[in-house]
mmCIF file of C-alpha atoms in Angstrom:
data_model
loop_
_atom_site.group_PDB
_atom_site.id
_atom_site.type_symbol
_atom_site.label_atom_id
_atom_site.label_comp_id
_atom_site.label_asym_id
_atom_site.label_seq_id
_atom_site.Cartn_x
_atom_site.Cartn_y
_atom_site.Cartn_z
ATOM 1 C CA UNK A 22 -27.820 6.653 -7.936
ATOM 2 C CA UNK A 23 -24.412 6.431 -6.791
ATOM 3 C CA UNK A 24 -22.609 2.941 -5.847
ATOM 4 C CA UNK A 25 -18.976 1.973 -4.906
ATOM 5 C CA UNK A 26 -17.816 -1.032 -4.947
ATOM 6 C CA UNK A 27 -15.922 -2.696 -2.043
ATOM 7 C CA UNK A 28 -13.021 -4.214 -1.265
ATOM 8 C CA UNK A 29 -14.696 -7.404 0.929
ATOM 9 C CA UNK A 30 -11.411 -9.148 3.484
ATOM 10 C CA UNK A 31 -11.532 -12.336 0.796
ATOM 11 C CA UNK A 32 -10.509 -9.793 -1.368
ATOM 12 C CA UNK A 33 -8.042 -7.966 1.077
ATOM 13 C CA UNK A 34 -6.565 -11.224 1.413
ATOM 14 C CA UNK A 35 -6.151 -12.051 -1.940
ATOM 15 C CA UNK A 36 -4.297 -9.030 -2.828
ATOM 16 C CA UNK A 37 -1.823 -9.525 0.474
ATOM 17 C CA UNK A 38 -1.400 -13.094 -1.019
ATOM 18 C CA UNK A 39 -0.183 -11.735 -4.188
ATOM 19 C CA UNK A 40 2.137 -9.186 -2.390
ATOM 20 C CA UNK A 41 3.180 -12.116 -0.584
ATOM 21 C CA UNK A 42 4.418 -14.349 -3.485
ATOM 22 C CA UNK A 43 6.533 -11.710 -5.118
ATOM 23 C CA UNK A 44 8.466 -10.781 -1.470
ATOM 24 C CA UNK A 45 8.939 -14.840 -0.783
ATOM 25 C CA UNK A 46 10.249 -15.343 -4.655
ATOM 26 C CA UNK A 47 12.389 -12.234 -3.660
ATOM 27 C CA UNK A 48 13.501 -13.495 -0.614
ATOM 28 C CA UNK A 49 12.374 -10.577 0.796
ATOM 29 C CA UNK A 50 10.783 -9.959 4.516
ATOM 30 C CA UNK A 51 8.208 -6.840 4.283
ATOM 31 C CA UNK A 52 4.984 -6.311 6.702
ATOM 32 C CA UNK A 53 1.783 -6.245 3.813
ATOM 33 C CA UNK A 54 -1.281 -3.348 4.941
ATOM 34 C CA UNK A 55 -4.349 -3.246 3.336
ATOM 35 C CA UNK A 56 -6.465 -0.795 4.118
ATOM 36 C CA UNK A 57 -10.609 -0.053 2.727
ATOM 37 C CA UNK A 58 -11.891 3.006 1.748
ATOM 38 C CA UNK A 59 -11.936 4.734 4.727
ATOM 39 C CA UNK A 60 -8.476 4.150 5.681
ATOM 40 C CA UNK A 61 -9.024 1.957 7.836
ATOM 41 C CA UNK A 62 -6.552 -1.107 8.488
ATOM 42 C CA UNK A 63 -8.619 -4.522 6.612
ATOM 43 C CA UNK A 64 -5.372 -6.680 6.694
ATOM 44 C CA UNK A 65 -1.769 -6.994 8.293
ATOM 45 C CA UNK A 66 0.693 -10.023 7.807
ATOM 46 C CA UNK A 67 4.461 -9.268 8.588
ATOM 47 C CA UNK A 68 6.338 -11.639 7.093
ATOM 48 C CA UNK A 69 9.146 -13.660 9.779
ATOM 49 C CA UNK A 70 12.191 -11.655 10.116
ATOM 50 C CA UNK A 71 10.507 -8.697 9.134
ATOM 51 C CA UNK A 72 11.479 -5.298 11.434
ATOM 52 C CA UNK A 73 8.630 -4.935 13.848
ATOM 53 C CA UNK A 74 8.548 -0.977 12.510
ATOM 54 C CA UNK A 75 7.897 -2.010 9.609
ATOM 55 C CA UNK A 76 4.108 -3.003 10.638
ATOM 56 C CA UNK A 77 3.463 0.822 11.748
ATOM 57 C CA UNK A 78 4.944 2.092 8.546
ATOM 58 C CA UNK A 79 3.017 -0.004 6.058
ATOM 59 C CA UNK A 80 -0.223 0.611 6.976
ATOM 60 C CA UNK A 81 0.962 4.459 7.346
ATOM 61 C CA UNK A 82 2.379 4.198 3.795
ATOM 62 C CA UNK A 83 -1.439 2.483 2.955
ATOM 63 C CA UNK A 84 -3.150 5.356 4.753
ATOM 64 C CA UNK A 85 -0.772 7.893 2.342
ATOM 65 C CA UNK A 86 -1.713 6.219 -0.993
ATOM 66 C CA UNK A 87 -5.638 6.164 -0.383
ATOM 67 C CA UNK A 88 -5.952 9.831 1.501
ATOM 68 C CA UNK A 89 -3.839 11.586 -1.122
ATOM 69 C CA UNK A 90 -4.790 9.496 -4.005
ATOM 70 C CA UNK A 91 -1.204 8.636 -5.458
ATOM 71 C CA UNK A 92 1.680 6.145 -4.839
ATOM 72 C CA UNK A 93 3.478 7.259 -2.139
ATOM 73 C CA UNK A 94 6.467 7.534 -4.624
ATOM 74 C CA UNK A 95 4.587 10.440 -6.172
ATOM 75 C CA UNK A 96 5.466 12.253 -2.640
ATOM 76 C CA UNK A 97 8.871 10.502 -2.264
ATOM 77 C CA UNK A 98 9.874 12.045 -5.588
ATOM 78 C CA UNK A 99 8.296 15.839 -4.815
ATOM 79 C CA UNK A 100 10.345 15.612 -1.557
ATOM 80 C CA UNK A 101 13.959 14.031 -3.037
ATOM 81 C CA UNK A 102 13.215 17.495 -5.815
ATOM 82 C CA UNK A 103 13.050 19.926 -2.823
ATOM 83 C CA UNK A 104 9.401 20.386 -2.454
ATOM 84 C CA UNK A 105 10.681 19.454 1.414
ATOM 85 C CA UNK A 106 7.249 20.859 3.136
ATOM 86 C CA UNK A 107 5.407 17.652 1.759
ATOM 87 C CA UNK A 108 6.879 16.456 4.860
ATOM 88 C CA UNK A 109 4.790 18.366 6.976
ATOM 89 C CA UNK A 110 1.327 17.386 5.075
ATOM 90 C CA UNK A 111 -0.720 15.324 7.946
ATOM 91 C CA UNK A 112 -0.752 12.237 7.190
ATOM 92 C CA UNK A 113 1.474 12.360 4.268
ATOM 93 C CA UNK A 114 4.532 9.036 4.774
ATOM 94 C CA UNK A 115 6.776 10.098 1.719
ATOM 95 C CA UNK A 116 8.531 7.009 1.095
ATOM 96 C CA UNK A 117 7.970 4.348 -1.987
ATOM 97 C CA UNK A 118 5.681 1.000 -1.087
ATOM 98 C CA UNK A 119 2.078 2.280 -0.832
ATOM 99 C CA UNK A 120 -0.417 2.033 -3.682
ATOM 100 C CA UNK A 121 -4.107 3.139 -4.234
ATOM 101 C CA UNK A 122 -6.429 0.330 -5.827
ATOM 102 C CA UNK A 123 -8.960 2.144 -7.564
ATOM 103 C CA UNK A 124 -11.724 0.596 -9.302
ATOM 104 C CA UNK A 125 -13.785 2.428 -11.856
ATOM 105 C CA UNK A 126 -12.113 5.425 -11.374
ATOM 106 C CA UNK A 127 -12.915 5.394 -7.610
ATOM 107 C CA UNK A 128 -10.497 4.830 -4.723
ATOM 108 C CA UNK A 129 -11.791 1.984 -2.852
ATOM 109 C CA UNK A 130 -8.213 0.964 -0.624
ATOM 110 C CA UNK A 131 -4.783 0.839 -0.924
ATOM 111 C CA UNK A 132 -1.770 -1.323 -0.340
ATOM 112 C CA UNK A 133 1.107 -0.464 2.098
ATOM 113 C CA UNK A 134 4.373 -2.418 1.965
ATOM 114 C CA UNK A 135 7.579 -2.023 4.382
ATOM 115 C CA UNK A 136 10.346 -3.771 5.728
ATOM 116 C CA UNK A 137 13.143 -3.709 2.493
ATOM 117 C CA UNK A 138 14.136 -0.796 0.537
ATOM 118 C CA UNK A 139 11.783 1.437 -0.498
ATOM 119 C CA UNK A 140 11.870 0.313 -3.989
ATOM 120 C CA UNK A 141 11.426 -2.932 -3.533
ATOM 121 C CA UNK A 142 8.239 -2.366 -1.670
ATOM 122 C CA UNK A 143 7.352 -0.720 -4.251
ATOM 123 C CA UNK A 144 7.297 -4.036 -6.462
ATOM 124 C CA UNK A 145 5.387 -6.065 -4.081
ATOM 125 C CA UNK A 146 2.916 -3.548 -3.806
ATOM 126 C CA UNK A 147 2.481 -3.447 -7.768
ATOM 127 C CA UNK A 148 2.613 -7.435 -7.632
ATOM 128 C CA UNK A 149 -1.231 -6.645 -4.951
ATOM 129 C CA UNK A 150 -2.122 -3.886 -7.719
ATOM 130 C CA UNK A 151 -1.841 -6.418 -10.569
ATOM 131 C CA UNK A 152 -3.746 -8.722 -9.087
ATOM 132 C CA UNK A 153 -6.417 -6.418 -7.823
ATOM 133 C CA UNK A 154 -6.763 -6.165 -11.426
ATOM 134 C CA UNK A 155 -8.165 -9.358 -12.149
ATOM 135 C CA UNK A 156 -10.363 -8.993 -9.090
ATOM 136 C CA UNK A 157 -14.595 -9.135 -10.300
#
């Protein structure tokens, strides 16, 4: 019998809460996308002050972690080494901030983060990973 568990929006909100502490202690606007299995957008806060793109691109950089199951970094970096025709994958948004949550080896969401440099989206989305962690 097969089963999957599933991120529920308590838990959605949780993680975006997380991702939310580590941009405010960084003084640092960012739209936060959480998205289920499916890809499907669970959970969107922007931040005030945040760049209104920024909402489009997080949940695209959410969609991008989950659908090729890897940070977004992972394509960031194959681009920045010349592998440029990752940029045509569908789908594919090659730029640091989005994160799979996988749980028991299976990929049940991700996290999207935009709105500061790349990099630093990055850390708030490993600030919603950590605490997806701790997540029964």
């Amino acid at each position: 019998m097969f089963s999957q568990w599933a991120l529920s929006i308590d838990d959605a909100k949780a993680i975006a809460s997380a991702c939310k502490a580590c941009a405010q202690q960084n003084q640092w606007n960012v739209v936060i996308a959480i998205v289920d299995d499916g890809g499907h957008l669970m959970y969107l806060e922007r931040l005030d002050g945040t760049q209104k793109a920024s909402s489009v691109i997080a949940v695209e950089k959410a969609k991008t972690a989950l659908l090729f199951k890897r940070p977004t970094l992972a394509i960031e970096t194959a681009v920045k080494n010349g592998r440029n025709v990752m940029m045509m994958l569908p789908g594919a948004t090659p730029i640091e901030g989005g994160l799979p949550l996988v749980r028991d080896g299976q990929f049940v969401g991700a996290i999207g983060i935009s709105g500061v440099q790349s990099s630093e989206d990055g850390i708030v989305a490993a600030a919603g990973v950590a605490h997806f962690a701790t997540l029964a």
